[in-house]
JSON list of C-alpha atoms in Angstrom, two decimals:
[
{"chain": "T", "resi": 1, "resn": "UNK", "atom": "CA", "xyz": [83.60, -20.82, -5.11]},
{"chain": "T", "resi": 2, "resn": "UNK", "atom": "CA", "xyz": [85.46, -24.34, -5.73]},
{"chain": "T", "resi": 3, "resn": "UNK", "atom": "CA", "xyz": [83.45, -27.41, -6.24]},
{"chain": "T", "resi": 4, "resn": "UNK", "atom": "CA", "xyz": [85.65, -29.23, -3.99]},
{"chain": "T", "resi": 5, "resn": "UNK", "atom": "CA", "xyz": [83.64, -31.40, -1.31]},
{"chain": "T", "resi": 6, "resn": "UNK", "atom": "CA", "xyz": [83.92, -29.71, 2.02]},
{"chain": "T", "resi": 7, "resn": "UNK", "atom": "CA", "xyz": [87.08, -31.17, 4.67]},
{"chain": "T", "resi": 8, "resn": "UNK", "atom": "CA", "xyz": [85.49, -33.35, 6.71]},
{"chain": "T", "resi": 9, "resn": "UNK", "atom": "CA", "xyz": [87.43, -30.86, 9.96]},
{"chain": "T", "resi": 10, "resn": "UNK", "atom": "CA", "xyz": [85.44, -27.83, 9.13]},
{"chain": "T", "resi": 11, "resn": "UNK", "atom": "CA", "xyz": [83.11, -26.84, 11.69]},
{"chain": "T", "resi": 12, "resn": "UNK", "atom": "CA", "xyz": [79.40, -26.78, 9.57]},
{"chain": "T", "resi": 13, "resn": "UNK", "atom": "CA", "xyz": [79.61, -25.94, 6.40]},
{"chain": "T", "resi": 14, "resn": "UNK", "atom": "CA", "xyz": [77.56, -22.54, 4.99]},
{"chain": "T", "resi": 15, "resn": "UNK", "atom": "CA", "xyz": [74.40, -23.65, 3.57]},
{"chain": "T", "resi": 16, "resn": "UNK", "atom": "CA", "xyz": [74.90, -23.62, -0.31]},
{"chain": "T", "resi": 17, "resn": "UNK", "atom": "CA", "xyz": [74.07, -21.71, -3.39]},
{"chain": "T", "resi": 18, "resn": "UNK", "atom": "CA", "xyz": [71.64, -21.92, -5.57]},
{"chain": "T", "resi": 19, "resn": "UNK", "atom": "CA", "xyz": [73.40, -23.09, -8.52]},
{"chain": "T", "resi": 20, "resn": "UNK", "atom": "CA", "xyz": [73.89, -21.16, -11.74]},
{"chain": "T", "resi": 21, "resn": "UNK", "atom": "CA", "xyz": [74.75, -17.61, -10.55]},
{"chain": "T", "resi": 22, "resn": "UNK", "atom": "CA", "xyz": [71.15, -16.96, -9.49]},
{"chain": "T", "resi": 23, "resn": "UNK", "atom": "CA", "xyz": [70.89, -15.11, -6.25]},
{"chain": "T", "resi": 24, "resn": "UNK", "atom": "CA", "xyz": [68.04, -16.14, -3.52]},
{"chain": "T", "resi": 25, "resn": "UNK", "atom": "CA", "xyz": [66.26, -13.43, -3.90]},
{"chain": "T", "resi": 26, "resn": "UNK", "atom": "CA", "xyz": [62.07, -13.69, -4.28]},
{"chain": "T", "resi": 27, "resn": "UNK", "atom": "CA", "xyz": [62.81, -10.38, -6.49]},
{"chain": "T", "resi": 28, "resn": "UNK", "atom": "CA", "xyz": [66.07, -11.30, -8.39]},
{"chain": "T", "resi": 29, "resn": "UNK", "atom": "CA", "xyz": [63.67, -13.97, -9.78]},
{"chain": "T", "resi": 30, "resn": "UNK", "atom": "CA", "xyz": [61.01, -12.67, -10.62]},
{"chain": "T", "resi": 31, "resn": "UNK", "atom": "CA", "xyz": [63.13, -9.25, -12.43]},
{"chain": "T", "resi": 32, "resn": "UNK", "atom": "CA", "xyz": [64.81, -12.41, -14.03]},
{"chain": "T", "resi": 33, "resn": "UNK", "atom": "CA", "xyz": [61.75, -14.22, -15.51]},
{"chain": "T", "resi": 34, "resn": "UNK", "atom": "CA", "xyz": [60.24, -10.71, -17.44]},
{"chain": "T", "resi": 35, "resn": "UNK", "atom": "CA", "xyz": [60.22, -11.50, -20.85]},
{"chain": "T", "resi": 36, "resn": "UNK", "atom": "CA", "xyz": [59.60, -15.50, -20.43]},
{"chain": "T", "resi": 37, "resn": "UNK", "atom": "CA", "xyz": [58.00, -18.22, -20.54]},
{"chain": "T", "resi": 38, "resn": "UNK", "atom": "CA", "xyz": [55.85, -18.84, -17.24]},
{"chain": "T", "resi": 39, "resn": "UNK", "atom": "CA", "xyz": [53.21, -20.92, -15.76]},
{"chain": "T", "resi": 40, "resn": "UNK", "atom": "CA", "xyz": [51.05, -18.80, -13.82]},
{"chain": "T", "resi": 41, "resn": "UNK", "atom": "CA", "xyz": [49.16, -21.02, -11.00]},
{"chain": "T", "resi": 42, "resn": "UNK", "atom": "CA", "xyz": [46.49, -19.31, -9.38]},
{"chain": "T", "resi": 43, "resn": "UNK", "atom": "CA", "xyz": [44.35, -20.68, -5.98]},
{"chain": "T", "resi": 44, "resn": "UNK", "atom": "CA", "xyz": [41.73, -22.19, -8.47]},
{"chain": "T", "resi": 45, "resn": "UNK", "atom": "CA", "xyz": [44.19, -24.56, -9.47]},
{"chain": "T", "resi": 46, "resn": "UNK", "atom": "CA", "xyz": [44.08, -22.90, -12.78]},
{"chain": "T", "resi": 47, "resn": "UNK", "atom": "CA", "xyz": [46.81, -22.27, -14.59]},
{"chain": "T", "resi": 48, "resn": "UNK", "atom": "CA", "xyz": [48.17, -19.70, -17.07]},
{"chain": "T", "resi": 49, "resn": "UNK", "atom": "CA", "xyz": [51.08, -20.58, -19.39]},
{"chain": "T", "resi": 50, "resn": "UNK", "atom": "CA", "xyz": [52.46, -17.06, -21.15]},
{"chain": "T", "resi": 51, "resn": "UNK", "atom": "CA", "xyz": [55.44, -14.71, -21.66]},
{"chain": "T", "resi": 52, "resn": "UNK", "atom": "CA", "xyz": [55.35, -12.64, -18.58]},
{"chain": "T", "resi": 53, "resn": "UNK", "atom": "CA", "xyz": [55.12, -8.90, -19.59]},
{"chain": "T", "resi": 54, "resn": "UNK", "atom": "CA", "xyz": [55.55, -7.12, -16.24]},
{"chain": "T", "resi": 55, "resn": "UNK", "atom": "CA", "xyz": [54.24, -7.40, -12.69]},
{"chain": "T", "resi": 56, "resn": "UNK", "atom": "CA", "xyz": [53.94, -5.52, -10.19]},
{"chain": "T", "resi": 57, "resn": "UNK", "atom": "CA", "xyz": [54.21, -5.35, -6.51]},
{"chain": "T", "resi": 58, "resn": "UNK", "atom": "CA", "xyz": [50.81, -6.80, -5.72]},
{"chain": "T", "resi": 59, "resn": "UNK", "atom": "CA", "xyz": [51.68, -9.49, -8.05]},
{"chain": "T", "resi": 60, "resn": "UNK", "atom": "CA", "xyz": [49.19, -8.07, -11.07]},
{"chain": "T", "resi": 61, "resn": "UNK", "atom": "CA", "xyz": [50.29, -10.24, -13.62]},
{"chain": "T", "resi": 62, "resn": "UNK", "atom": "CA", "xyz": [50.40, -8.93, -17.57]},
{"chain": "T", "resi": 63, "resn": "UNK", "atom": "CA", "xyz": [51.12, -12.11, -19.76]},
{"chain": "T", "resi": 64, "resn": "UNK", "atom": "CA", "xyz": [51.21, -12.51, -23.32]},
{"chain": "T", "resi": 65, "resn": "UNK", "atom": "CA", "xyz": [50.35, -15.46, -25.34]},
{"chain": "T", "resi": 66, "resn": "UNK", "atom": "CA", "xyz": [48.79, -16.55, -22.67]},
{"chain": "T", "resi": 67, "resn": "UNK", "atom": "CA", "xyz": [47.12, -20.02, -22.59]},
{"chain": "T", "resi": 68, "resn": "UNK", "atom": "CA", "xyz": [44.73, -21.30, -19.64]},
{"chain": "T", "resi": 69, "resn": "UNK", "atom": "CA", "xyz": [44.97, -24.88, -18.74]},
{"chain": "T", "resi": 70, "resn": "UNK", "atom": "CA", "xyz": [42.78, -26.67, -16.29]},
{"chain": "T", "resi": 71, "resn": "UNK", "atom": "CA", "xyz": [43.36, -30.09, -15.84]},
{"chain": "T", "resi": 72, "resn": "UNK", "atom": "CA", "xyz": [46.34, -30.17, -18.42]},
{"chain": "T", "resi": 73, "resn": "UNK", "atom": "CA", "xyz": [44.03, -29.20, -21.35]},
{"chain": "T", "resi": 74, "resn": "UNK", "atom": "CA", "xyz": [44.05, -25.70, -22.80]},
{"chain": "T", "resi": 75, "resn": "UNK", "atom": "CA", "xyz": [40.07, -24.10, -22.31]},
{"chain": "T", "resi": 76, "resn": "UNK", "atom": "CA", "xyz": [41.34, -20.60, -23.35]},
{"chain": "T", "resi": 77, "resn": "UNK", "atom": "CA", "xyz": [43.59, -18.58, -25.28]},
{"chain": "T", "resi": 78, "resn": "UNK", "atom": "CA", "xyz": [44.17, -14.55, -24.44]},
{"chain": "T", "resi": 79, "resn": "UNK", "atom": "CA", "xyz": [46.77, -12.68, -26.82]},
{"chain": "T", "resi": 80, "resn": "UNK", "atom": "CA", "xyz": [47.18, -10.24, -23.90]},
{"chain": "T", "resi": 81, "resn": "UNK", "atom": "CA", "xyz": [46.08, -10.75, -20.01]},
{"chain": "T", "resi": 82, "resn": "UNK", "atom": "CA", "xyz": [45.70, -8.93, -16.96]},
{"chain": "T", "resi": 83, "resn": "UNK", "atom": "CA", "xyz": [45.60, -10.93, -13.71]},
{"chain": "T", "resi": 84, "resn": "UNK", "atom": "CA", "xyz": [45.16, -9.92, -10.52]},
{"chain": "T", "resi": 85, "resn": "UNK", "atom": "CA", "xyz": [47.80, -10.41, -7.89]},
{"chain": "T", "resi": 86, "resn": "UNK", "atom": "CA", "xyz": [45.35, -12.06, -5.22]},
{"chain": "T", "resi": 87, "resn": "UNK", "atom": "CA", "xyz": [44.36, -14.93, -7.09]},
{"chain": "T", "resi": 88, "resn": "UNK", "atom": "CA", "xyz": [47.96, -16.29, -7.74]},
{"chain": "T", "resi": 89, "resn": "UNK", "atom": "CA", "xyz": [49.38, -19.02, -5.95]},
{"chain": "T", "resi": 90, "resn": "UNK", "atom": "CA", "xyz": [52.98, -19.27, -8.21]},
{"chain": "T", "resi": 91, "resn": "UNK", "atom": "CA", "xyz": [55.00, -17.82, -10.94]},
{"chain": "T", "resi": 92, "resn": "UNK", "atom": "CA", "xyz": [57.05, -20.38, -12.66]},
{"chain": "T", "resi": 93, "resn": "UNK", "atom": "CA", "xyz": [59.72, -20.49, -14.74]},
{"chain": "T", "resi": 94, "resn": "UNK", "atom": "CA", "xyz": [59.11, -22.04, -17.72]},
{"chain": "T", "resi": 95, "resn": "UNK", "atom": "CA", "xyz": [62.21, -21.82, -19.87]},
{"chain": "T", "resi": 96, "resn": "UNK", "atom": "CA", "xyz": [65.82, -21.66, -18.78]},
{"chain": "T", "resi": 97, "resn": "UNK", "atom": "CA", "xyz": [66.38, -18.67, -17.13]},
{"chain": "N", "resi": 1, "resn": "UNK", "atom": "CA", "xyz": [66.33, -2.55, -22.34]},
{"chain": "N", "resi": 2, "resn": "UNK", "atom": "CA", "xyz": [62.51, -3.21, -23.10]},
{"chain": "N", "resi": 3, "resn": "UNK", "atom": "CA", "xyz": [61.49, -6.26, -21.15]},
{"chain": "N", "resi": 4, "resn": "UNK", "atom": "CA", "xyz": [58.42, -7.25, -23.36]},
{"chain": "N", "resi": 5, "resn": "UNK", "atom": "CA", "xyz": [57.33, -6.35, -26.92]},
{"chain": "N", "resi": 6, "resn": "UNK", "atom": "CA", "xyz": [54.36, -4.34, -26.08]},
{"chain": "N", "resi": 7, "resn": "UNK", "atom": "CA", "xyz": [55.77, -1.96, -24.10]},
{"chain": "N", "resi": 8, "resn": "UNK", "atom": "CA", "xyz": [54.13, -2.11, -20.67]},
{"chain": "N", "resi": 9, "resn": "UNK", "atom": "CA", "xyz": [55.80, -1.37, -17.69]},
{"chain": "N", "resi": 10, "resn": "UNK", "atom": "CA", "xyz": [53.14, -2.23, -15.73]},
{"chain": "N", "resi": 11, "resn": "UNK", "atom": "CA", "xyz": [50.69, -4.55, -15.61]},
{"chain": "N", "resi": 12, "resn": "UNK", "atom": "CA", "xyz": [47.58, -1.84, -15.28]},
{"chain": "N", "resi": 13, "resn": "UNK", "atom": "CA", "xyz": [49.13, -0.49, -18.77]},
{"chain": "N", "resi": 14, "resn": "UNK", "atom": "CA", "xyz": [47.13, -3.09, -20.39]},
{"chain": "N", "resi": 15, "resn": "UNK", "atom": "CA", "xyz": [43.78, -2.10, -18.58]},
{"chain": "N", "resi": 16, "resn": "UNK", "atom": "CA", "xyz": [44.92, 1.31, -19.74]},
{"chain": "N", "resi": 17, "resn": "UNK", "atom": "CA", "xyz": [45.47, 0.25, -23.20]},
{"chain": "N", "resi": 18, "resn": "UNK", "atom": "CA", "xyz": [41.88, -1.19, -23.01]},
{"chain": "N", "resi": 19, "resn": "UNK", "atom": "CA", "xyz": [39.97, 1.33, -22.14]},
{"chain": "N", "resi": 20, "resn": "UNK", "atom": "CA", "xyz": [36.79, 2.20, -24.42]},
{"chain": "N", "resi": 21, "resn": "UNK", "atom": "CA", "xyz": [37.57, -1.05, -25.62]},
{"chain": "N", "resi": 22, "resn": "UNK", "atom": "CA", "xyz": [35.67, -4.28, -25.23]},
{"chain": "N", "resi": 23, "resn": "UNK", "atom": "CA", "xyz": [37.52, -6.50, -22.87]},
{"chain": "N", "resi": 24, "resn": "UNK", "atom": "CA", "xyz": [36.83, -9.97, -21.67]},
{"chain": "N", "resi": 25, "resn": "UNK", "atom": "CA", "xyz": [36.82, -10.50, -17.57]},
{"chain": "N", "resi": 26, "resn": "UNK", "atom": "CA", "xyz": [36.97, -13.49, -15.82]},
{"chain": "N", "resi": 27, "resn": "UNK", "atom": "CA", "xyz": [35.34, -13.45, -12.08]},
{"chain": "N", "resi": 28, "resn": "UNK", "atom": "CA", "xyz": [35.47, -15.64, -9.37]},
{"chain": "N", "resi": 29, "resn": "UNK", "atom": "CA", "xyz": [32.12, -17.97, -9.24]},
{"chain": "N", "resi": 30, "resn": "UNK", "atom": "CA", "xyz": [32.29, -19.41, -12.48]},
{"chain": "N", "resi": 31, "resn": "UNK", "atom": "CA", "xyz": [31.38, -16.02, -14.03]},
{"chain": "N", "resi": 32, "resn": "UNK", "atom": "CA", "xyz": [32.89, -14.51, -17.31]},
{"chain": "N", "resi": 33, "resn": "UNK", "atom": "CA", "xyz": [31.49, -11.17, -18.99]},
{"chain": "N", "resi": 34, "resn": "UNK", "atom": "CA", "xyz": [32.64, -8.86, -21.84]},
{"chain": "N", "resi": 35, "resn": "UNK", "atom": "CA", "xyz": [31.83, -5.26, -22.36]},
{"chain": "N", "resi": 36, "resn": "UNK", "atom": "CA", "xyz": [33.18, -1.71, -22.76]},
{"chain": "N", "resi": 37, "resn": "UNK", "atom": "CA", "xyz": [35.96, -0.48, -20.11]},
{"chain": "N", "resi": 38, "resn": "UNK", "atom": "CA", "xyz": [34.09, 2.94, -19.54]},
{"chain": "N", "resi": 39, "resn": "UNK", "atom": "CA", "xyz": [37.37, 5.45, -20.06]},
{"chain": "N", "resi": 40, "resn": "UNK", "atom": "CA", "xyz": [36.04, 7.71, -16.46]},
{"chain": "N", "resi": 41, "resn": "UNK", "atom": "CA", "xyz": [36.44, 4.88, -14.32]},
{"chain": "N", "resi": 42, "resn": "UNK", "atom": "CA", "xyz": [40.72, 4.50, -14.39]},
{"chain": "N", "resi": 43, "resn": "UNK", "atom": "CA", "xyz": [41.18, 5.98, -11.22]},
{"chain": "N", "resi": 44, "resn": "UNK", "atom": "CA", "xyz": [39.04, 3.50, -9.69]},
{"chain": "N", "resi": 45, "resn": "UNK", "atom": "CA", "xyz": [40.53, 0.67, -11.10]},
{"chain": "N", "resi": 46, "resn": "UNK", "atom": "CA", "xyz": [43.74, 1.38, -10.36]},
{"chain": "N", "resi": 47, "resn": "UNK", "atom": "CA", "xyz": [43.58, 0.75, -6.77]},
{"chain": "N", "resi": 48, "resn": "UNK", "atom": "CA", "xyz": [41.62, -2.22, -6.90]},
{"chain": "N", "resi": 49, "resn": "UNK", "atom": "CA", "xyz": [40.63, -3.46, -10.60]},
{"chain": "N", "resi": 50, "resn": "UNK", "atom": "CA", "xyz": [37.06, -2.27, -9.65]},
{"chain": "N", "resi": 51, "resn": "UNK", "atom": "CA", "xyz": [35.45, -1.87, -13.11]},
{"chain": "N", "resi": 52, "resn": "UNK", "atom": "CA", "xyz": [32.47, -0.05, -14.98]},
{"chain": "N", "resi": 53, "resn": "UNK", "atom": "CA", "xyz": [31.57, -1.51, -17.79]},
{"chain": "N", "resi": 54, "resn": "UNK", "atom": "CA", "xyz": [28.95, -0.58, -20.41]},
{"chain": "N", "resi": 55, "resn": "UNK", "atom": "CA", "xyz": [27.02, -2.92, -22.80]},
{"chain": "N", "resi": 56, "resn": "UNK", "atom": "CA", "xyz": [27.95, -6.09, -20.60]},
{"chain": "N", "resi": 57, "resn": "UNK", "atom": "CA", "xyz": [27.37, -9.96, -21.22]},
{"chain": "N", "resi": 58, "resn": "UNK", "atom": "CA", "xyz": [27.55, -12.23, -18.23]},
{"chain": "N", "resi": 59, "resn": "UNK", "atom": "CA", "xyz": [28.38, -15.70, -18.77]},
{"chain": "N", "resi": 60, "resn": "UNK", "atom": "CA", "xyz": [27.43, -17.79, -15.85]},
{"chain": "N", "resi": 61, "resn": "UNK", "atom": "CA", "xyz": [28.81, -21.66, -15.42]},
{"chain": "N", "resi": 62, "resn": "UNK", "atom": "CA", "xyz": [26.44, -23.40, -13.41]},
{"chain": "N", "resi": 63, "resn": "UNK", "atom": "CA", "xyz": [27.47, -26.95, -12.29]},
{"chain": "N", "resi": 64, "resn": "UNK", "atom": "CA", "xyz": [24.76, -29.22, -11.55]},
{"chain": "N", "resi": 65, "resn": "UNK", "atom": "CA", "xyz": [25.46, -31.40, -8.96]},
{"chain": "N", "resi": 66, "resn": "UNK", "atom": "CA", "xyz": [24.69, -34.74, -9.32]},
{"chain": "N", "resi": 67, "resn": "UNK", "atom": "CA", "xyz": [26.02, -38.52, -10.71]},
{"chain": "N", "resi": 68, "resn": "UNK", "atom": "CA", "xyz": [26.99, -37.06, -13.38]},
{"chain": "N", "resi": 69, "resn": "UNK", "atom": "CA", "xyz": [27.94, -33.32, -12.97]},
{"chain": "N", "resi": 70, "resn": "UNK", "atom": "CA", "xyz": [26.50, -31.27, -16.44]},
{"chain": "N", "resi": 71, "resn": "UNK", "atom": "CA", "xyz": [27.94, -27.64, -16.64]},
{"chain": "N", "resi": 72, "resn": "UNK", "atom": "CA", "xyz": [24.68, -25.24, -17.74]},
{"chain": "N", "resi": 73, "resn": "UNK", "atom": "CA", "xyz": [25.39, -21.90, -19.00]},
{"chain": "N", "resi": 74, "resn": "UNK", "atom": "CA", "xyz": [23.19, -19.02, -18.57]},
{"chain": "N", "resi": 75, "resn": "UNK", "atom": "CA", "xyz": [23.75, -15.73, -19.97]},
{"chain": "N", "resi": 76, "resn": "UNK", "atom": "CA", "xyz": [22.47, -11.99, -19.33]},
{"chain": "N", "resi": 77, "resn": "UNK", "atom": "CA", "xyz": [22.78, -8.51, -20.78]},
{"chain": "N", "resi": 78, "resn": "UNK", "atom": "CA", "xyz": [23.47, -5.62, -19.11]},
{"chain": "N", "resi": 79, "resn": "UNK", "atom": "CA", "xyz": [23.82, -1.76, -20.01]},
{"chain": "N", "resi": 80, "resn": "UNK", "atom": "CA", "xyz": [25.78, -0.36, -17.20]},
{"chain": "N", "resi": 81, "resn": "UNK", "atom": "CA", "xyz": [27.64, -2.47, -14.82]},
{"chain": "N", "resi": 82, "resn": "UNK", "atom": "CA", "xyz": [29.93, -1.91, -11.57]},
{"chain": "N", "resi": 83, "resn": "UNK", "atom": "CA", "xyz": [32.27, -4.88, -10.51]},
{"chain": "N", "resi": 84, "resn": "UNK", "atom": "CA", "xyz": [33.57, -4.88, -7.53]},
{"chain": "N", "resi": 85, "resn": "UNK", "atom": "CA", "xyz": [38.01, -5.50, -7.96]},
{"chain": "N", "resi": 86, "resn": "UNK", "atom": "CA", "xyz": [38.08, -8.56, -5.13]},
{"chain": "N", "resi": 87, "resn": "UNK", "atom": "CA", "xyz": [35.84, -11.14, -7.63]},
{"chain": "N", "resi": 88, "resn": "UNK", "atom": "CA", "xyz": [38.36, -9.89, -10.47]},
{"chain": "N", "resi": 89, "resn": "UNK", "atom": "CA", "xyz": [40.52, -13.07, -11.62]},
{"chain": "N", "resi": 90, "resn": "UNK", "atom": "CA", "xyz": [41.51, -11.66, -14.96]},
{"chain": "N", "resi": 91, "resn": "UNK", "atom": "CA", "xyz": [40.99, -9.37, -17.61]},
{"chain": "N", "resi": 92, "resn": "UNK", "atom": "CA", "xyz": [41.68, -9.56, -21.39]},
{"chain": "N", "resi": 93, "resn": "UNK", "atom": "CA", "xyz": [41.07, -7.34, -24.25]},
{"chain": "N", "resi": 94, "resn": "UNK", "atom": "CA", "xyz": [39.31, -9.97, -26.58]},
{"chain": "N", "resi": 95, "resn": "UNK", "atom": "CA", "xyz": [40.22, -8.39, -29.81]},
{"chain": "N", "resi": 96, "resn": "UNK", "atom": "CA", "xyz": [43.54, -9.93, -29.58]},
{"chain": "N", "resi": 97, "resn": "UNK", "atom": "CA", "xyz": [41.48, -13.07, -27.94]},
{"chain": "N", "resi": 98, "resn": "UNK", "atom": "CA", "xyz": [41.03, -15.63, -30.93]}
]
């Protein structure tokens, strides 16, 4: 609400908000990053750097653009790709969201 | 509002999209393989990303162990091929791959 520190004679003070009018939500974010720039980071350690398409609730990933770093250098580049929800370890924005 | 320019609502669209089509399929174990999404085999990959493909190449990364780890690469042909969704890391149709 007010950026004003909290008085020192309030009880404990509600944890705070994210800033930047996000919500907490798991969901909220991830409705919010459709359509961007992500870093996909599955258990390999691989990562996928694309414009997230659409997911669903198994975390199937569609990306486009999609480049696949390992080890910070690009080894692949997919115009569209399908990745499967079990193998990812983060979704990441990549661009202000 | 459309979220993406392709139009896909959901990610499976793009298997969907693919189908008949020769895709490119990345597998767990240092395995890759291309070949033909065979169109009668949605409704099993829908619940699990099993797929049957036709006219298959399988790419295999073998790392020898040793003072200096070499990657080999052995490769293997296929007509008709069943793969099971859990070694399924991802799938791309590879006429949009460069």
């Amino acid at each position: 609400m007010d950026e004003s520190p909290p008085p020192p004679d309030n009880q404990s003070p509600p944890p705070p908000l994210p800033p930047t009018g996000h919500t907490g939500s798991p969901t909220d974010f991830l409705k919010g990053v459709v359509g961007k720039k992500v870093i996909v980071r599955l258990n390999s350690g691989v990562d996928y750097r694309g414009v997230l398409s659409c997911l669903d609730g198994y975390m199937n990933i569609a990306l486009e653009q999609t480049e696949e770093h390992v080890e910070g250098k690009i080894t692949n580049r997919y115009g569209d790709a399908f990745i499967r929800g079990n193998n990812v370890l983060y979704i990441s924005a990549a661009e202000e969201l | 509002m459309d979220p993406s320019s392709s139009g896909i609502q959901e990610p499976f669209d793009l298997i969907r999209l693919s189908l008949s089509e020769r895709v490119f399929v990345k597998l767990r174990g240092d395995r890759e393989m291309t070949g033909i999404l065979h169109v009668r085999a949605l409704k099993h990959m829908m619940g699990h990303m099993n797929l049957i493909l036709s006219d298959v190449e399988e790419t295999i990364m073998i790392v020898n162990e040793g003072e200096q780890a070499t990657v080999s690469v052995a490769k293997r042909k296929m007509g008709m091929l069943f793969v099971r969704g859990d070694g399924v890391i991802l799938v791309s149709p590879p006429s949009r791959t460069q």
